[in-house]
JSON list of C-alpha atoms in Angstrom, two decimals:
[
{"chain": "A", "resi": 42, "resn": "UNK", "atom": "CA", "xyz": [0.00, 0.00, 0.00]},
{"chain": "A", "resi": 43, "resn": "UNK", "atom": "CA", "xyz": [1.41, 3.68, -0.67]},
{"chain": "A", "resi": 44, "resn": "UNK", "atom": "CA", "xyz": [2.28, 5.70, 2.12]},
{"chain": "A", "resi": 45, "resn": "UNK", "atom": "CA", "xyz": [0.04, 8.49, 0.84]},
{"chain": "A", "resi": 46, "resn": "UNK", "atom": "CA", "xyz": [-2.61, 7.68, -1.92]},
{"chain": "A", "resi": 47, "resn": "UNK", "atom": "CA", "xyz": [-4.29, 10.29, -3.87]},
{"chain": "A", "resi": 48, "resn": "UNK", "atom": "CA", "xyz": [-6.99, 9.65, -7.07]},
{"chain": "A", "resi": 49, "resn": "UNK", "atom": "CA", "xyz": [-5.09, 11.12, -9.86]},
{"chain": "A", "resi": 50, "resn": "UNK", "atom": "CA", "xyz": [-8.11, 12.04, -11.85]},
{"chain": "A", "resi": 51, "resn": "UNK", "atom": "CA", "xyz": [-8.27, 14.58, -13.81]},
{"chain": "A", "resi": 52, "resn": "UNK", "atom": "CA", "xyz": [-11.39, 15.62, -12.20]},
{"chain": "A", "resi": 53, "resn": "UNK", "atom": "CA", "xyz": [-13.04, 17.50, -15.20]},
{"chain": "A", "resi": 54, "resn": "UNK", "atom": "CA", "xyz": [-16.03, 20.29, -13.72]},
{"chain": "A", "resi": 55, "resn": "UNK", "atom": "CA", "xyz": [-17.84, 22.91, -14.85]},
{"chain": "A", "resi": 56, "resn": "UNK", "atom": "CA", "xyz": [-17.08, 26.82, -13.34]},
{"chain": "A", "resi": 57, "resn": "UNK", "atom": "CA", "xyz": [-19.24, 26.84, -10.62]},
{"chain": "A", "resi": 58, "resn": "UNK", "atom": "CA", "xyz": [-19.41, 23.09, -9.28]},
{"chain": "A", "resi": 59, "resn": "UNK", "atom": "CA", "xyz": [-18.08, 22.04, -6.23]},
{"chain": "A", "resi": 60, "resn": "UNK", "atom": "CA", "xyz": [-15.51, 18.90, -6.12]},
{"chain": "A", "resi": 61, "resn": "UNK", "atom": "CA", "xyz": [-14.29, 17.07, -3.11]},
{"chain": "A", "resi": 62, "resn": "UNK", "atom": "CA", "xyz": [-10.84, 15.45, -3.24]},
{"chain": "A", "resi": 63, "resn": "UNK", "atom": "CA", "xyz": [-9.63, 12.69, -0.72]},
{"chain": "A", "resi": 64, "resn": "UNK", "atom": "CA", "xyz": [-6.39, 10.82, 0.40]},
{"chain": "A", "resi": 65, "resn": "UNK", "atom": "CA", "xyz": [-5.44, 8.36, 2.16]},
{"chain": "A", "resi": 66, "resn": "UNK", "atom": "CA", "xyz": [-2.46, 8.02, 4.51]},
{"chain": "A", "resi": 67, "resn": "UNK", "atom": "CA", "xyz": [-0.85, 4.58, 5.69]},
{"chain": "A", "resi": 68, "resn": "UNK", "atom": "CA", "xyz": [1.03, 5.37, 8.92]},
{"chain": "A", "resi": 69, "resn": "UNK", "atom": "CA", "xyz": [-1.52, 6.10, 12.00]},
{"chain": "A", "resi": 70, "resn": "UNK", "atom": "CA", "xyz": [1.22, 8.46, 13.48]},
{"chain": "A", "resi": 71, "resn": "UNK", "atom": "CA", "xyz": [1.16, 10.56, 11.62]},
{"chain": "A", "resi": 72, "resn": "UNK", "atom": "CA", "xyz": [1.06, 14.05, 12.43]},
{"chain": "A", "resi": 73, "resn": "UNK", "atom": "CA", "xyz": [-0.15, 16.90, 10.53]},
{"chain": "A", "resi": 74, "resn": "UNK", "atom": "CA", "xyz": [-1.43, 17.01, 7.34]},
{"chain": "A", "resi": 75, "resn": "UNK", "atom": "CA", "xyz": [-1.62, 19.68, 4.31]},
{"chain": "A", "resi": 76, "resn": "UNK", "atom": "CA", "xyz": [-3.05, 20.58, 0.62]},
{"chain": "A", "resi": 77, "resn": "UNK", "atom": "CA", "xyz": [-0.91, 21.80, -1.82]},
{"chain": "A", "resi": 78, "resn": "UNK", "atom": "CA", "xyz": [-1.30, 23.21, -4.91]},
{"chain": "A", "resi": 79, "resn": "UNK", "atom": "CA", "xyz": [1.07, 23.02, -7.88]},
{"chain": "A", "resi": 80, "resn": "UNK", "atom": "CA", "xyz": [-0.05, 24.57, -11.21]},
{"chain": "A", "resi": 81, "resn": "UNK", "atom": "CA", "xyz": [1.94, 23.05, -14.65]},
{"chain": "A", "resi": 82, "resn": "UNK", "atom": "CA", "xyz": [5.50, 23.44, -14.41]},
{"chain": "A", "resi": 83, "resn": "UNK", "atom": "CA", "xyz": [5.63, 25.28, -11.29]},
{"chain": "A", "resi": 84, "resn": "UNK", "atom": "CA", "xyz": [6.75, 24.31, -7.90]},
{"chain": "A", "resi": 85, "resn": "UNK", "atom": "CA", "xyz": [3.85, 23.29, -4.97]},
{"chain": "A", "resi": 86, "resn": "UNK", "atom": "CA", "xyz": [2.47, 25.80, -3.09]},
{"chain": "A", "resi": 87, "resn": "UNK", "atom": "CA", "xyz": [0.90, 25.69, 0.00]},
{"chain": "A", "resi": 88, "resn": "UNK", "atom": "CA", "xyz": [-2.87, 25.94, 0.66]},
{"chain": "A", "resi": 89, "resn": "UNK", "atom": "CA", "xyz": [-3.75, 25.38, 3.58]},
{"chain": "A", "resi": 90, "resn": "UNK", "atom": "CA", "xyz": [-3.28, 23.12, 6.96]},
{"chain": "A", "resi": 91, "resn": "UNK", "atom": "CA", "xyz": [-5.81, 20.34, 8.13]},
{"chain": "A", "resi": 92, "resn": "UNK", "atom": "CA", "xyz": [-6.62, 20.54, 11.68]},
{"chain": "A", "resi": 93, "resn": "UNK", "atom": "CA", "xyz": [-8.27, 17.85, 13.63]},
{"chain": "A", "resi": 94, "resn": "UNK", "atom": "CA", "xyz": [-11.62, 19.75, 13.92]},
{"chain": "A", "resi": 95, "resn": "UNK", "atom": "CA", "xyz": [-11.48, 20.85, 10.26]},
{"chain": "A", "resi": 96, "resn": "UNK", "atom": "CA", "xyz": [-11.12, 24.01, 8.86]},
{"chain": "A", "resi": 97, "resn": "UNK", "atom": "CA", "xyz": [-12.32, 26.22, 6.01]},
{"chain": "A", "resi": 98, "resn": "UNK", "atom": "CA", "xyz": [-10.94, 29.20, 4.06]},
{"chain": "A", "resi": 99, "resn": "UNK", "atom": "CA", "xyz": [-12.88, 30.88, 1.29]},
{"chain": "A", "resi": 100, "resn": "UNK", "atom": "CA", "xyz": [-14.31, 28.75, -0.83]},
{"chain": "A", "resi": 101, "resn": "UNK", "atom": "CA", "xyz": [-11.91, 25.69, 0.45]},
{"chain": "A", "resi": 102, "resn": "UNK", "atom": "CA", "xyz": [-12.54, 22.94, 3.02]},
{"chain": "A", "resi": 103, "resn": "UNK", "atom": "CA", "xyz": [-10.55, 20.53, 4.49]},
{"chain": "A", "resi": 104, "resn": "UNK", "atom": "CA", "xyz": [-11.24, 17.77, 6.98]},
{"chain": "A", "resi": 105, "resn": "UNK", "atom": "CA", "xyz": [-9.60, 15.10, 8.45]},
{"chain": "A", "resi": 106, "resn": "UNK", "atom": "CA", "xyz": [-10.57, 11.46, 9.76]},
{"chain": "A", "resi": 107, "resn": "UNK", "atom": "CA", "xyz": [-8.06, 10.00, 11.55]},
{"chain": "A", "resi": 108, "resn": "UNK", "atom": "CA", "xyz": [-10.15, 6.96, 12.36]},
{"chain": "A", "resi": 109, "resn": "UNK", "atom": "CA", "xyz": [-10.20, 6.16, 8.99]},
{"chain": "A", "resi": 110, "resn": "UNK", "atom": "CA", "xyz": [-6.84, 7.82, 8.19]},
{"chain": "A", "resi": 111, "resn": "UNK", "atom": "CA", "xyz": [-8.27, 9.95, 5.30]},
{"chain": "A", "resi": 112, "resn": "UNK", "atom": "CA", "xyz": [-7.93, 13.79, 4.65]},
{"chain": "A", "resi": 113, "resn": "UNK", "atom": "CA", "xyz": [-10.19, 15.74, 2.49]},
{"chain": "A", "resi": 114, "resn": "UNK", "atom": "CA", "xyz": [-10.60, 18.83, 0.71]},
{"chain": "A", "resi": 115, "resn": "UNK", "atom": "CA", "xyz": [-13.54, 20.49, -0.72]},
{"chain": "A", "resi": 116, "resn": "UNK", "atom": "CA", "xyz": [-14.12, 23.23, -3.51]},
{"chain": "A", "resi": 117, "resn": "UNK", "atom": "CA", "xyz": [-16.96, 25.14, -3.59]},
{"chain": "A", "resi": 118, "resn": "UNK", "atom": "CA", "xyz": [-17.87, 27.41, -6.63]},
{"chain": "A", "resi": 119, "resn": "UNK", "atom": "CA", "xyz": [-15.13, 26.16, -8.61]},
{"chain": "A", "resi": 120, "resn": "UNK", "atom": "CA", "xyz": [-13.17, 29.20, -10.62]},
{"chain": "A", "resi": 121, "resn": "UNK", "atom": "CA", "xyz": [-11.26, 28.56, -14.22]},
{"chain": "A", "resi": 122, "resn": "UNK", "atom": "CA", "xyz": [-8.33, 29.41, -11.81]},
{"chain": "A", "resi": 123, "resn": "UNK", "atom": "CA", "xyz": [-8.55, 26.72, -9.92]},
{"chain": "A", "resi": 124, "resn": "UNK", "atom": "CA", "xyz": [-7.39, 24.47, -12.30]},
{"chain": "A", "resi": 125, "resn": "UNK", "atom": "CA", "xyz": [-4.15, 22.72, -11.03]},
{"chain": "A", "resi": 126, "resn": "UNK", "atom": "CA", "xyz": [-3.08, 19.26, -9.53]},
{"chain": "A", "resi": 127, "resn": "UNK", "atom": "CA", "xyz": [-3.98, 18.93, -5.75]},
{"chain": "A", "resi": 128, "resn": "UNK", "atom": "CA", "xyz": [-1.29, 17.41, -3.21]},
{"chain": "A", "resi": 129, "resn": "UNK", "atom": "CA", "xyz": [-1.96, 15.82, 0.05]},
{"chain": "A", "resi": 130, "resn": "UNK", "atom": "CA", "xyz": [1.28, 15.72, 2.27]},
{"chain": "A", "resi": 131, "resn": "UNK", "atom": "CA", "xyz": [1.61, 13.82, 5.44]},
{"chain": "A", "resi": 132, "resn": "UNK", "atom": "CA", "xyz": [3.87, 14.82, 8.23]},
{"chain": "A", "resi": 133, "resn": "UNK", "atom": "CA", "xyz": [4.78, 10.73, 9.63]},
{"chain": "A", "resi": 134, "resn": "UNK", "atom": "CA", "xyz": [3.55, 9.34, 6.42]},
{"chain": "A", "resi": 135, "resn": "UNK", "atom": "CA", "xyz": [6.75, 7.79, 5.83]},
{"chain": "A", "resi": 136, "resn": "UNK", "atom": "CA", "xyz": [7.90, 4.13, 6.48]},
{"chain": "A", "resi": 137, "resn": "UNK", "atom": "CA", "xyz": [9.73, 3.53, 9.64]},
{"chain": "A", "resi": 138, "resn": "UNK", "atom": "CA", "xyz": [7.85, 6.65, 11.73]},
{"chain": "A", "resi": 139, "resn": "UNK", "atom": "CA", "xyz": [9.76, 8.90, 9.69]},
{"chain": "A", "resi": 140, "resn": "UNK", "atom": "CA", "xyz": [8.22, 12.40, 9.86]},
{"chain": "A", "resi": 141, "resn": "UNK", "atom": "CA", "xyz": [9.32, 13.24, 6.60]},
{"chain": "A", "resi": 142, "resn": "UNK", "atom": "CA", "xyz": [6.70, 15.29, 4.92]},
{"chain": "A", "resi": 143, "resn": "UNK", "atom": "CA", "xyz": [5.24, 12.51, 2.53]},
{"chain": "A", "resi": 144, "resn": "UNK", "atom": "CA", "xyz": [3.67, 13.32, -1.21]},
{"chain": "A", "resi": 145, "resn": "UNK", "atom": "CA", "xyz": [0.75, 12.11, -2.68]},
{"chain": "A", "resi": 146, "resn": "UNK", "atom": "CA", "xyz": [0.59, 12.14, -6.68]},
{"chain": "A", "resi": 147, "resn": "UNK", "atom": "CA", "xyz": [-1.50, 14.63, -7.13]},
{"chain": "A", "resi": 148, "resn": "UNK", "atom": "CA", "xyz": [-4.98, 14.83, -8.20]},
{"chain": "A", "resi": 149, "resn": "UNK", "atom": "CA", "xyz": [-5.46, 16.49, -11.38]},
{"chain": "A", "resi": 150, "resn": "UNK", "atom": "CA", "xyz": [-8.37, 19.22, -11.57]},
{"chain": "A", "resi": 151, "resn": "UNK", "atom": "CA", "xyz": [-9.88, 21.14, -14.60]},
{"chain": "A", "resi": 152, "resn": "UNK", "atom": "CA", "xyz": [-12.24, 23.98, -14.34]},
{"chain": "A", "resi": 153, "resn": "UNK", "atom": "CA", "xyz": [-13.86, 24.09, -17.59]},
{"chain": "A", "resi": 154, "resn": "UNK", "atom": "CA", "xyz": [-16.25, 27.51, -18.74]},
{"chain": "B", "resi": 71, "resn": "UNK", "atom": "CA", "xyz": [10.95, 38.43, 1.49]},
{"chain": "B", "resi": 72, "resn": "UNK", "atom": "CA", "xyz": [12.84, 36.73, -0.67]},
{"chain": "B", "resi": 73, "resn": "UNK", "atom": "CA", "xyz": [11.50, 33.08, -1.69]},
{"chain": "B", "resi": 74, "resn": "UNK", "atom": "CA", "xyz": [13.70, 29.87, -1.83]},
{"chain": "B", "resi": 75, "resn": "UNK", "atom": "CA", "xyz": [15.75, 29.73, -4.56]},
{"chain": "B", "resi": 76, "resn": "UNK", "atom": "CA", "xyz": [17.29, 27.18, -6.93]},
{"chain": "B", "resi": 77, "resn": "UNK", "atom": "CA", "xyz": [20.03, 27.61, -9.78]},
{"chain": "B", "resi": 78, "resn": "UNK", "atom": "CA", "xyz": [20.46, 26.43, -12.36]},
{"chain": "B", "resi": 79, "resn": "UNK", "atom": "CA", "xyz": [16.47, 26.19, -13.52]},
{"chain": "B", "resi": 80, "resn": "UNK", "atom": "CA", "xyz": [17.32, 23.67, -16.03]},
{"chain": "B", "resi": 81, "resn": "UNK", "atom": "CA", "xyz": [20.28, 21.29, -16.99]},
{"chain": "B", "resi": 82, "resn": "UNK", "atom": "CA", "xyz": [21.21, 18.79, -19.70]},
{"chain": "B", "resi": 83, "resn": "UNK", "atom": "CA", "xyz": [23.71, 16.63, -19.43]},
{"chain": "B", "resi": 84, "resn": "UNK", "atom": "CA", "xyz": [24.89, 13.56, -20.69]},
{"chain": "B", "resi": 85, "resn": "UNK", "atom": "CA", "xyz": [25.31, 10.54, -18.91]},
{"chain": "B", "resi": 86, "resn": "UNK", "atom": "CA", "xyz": [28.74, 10.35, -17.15]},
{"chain": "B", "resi": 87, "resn": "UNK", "atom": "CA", "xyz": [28.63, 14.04, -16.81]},
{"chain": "B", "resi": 88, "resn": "UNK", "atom": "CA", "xyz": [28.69, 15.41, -13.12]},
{"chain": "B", "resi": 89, "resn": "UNK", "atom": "CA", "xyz": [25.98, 18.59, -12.33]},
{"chain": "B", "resi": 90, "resn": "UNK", "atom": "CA", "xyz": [25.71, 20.51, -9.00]},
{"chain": "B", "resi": 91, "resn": "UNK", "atom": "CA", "xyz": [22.16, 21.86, -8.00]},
{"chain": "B", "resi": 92, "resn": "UNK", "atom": "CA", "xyz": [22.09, 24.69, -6.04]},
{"chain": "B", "resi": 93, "resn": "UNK", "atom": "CA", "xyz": [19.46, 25.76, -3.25]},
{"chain": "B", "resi": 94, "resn": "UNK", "atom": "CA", "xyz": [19.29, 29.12, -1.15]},
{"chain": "B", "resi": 95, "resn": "UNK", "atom": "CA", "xyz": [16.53, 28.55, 1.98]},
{"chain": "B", "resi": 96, "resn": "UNK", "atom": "CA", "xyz": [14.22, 31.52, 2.95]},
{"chain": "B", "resi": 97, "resn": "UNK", "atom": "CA", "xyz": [16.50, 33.58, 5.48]},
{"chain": "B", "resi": 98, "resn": "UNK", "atom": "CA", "xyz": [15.67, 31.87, 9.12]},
{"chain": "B", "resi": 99, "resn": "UNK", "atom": "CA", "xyz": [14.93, 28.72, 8.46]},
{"chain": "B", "resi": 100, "resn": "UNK", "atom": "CA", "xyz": [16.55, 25.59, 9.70]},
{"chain": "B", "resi": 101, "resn": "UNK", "atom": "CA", "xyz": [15.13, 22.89, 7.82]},
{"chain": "B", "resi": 102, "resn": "UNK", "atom": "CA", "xyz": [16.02, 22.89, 3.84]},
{"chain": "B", "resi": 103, "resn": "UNK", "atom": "CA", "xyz": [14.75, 19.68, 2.54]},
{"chain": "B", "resi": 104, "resn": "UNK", "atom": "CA", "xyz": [15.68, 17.94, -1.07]},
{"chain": "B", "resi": 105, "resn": "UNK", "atom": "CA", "xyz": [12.54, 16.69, -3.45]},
{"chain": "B", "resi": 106, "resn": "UNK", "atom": "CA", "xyz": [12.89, 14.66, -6.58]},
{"chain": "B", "resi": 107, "resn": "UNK", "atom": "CA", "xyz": [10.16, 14.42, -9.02]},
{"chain": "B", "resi": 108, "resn": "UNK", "atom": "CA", "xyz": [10.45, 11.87, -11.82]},
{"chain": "B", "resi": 109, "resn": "UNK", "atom": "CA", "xyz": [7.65, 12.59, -14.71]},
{"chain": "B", "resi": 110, "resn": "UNK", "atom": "CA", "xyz": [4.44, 10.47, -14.13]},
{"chain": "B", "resi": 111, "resn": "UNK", "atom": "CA", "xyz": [5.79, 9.84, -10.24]},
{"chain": "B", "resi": 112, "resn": "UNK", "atom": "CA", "xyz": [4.87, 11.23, -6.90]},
{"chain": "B", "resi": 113, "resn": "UNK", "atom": "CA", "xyz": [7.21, 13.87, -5.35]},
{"chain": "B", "resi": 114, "resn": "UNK", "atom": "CA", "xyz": [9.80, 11.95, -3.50]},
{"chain": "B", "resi": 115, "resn": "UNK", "atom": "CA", "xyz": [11.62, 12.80, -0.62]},
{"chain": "B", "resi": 116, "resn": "UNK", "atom": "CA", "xyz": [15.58, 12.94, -1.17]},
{"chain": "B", "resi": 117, "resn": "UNK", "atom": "CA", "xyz": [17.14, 13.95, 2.15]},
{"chain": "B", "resi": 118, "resn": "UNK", "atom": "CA", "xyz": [16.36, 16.86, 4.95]},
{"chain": "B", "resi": 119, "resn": "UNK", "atom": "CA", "xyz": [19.22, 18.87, 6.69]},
{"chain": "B", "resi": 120, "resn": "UNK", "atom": "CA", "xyz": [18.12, 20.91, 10.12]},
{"chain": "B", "resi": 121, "resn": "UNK", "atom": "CA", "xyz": [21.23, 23.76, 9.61]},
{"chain": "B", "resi": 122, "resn": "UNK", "atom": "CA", "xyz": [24.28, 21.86, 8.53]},
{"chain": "B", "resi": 123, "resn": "UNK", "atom": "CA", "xyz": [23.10, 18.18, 9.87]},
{"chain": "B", "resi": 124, "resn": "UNK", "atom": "CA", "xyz": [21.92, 16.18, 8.13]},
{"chain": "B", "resi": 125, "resn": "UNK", "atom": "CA", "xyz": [18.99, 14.65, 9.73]},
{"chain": "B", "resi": 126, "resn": "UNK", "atom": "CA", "xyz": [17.25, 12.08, 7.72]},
{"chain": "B", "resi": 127, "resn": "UNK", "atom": "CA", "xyz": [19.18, 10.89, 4.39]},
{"chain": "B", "resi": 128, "resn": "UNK", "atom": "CA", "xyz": [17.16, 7.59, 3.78]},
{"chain": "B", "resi": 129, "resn": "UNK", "atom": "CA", "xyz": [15.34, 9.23, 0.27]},
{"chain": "B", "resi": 130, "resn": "UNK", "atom": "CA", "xyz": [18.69, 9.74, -1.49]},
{"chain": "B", "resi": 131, "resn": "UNK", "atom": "CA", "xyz": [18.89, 6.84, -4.09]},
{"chain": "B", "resi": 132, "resn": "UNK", "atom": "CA", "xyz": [22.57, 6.12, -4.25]},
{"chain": "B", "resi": 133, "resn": "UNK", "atom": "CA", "xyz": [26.28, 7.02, -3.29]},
{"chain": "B", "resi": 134, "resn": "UNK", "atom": "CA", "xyz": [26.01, 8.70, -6.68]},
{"chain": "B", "resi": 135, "resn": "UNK", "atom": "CA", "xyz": [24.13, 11.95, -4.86]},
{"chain": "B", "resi": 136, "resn": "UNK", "atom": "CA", "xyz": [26.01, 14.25, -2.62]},
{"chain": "B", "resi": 137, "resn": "UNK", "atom": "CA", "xyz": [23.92, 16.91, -0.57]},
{"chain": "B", "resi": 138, "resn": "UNK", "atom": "CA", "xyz": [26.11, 19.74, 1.11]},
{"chain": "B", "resi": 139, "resn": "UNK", "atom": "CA", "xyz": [25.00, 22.20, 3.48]},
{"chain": "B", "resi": 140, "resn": "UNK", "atom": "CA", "xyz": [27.53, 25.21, 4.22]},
{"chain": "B", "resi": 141, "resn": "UNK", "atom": "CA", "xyz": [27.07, 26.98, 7.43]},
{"chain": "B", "resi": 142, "resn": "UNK", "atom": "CA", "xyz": [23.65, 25.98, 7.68]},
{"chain": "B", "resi": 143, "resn": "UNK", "atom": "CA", "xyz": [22.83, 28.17, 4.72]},
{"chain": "B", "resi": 144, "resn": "UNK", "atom": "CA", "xyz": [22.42, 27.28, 1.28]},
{"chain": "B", "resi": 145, "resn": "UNK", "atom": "CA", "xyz": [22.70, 23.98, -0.13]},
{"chain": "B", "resi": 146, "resn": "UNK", "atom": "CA", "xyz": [24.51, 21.64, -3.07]},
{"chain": "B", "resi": 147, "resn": "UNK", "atom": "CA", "xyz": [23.01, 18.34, -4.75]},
{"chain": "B", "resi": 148, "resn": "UNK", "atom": "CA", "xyz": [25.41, 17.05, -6.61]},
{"chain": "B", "resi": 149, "resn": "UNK", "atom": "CA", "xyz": [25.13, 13.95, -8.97]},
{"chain": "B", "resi": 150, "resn": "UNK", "atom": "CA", "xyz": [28.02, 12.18, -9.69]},
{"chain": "B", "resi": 151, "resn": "UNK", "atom": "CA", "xyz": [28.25, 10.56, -12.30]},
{"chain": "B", "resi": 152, "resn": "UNK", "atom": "CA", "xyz": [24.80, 10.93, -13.42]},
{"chain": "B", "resi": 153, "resn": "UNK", "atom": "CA", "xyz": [22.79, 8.43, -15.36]},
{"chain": "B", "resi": 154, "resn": "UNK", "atom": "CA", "xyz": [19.61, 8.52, -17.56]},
{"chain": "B", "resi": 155, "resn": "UNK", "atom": "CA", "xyz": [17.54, 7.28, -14.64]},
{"chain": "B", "resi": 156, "resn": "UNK", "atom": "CA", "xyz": [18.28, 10.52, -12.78]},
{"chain": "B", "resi": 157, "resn": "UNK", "atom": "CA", "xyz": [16.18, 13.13, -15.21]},
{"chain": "B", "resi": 158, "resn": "UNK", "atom": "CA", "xyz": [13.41, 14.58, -13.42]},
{"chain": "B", "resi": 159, "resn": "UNK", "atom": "CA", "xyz": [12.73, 17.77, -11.49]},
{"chain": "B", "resi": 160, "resn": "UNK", "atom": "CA", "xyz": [14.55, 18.90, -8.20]},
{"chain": "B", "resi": 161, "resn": "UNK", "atom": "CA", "xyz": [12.79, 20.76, -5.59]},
{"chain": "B", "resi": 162, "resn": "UNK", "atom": "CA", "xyz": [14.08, 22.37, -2.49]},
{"chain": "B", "resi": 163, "resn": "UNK", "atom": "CA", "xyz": [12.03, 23.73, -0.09]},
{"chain": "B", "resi": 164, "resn": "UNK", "atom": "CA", "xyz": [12.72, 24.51, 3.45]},
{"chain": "B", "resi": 165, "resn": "UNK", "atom": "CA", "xyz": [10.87, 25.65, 6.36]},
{"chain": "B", "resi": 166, "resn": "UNK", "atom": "CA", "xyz": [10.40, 26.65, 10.34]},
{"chain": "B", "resi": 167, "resn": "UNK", "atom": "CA", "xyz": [7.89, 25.23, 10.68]},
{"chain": "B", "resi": 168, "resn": "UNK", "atom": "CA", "xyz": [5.67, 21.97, 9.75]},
{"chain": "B", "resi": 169, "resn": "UNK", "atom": "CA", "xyz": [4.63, 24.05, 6.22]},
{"chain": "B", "resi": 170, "resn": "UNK", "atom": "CA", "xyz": [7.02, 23.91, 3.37]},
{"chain": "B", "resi": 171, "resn": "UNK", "atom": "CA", "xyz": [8.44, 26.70, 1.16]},
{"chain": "B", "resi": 172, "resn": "UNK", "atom": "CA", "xyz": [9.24, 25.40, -2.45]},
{"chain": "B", "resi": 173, "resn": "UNK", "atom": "CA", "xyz": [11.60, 26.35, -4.95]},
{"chain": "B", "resi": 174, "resn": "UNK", "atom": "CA", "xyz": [10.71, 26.72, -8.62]},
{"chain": "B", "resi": 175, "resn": "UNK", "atom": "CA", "xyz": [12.98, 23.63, -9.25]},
{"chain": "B", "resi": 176, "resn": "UNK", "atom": "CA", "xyz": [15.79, 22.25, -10.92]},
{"chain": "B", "resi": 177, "resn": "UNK", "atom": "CA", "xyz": [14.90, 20.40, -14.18]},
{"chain": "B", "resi": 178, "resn": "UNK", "atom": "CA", "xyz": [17.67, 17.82, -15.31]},
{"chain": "B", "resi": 179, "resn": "UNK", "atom": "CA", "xyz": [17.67, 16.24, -18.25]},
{"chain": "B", "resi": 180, "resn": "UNK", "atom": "CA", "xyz": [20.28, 13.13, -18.85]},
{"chain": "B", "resi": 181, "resn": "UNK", "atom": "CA", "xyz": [21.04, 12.18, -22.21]}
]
């Protein structure tokens, strides 16, 4: 099993829809937990944490389930600029209790007009 | 303030050759961190320095990579000698915290 598993997609929505995103981690130590964002050919970016209790910025939501060792992340109102691939990293989601910061693949959105 | 930097922002090279990556941290923080990305892969952790330590090395593939960290400030990759399996995009990013600050990456190409 991967340490961090991610649907690659490409998720392909409408402006306007809203898309949900999860991932799935393998080592129940871990940590802490983010989304990044990395548009073609650029480096990832952060945006945002996931807390415990969940949290929510804008139009983006993220929750996590550590019972079931799954993160997610929601879009509301998708924008044309949100097109991008989607990276879950995993403090601890390394082998060994490493607490490496751990990729996903990615998850590959398009906003479409 | 001044992002995390990474020279050169491409290389080719052919096999055999040697190449040194380069990687200046965001002023302040401790933690610089090396990322390889091979195409159609996940990003995958090389090796993480906390200053000039190295602290966890277990990502770096072979004896063929050799990460340097000068007074705790900016840092070298270098691949010697470097073979086809190698091409991919470097990322550095470093950090204070738990959040990570990327580079625009290195993109090597071996021929």
């Amino acid at each position: 099993r991967k340490e961090v598993e991610q649907d690659p997609g490409p998720f392909n929505v409408p402006e306007g829809a809203t898309v949900a995103f999860n991932c799935t981690y393998s080592n129940s130590a871990s940590q802490s937990f983010f989304w990044y964002r990395q548009d073609c050919r650029k480096e990832p970016k952060l945006l945002m944490s996931v807390y415990s209790s969940g949290n929510e910025d804008g139009r983006f939501t993220a929750q996590l389930n550590r019972a079931s060792q799954y993160i997610s992340l929601l879009i509301r109102d998708s924008k044309l600029s949100d097109s991008a691939t989607y990276l879950c990293v995993v403090n601890g989601g390394g082998s060994g209790g490493s607490y490496i910061p751990t990729f996903g693949r990615g998850t590959s959105l398009i906003v479409h007009p | 303030e001044a992002g995390v930097t990474q020279f050169p922002s491409h290389s080719v090279i052919e096999k055999g050759q040697t190449v040194t990556l380069r990687c200046d941290p965001i002023s302040g923080h401790d933690n610089l961190y090396w990322y390889r990305r091979v195409m159609g892969k996940e990003i995958k952790f090389l090796l993480h320095f906390v200053k000039e330590s190295k602290q966890d090395e277990s990502g770096m593939p072979n004896n063929r990579f050799l990460a340097e960290r000068t007074g705790g400030t900016y840092s070298t990759l270098k691949v010697q000698p470097a073979e086809l399996e190698d091409s991919g995009v470097y990322f550095c990013a470093s950090s204070w915290g738990l959040a990570l600050f990327f580079g625009p990456g290195t993109r090597l190409t071996v021929l």
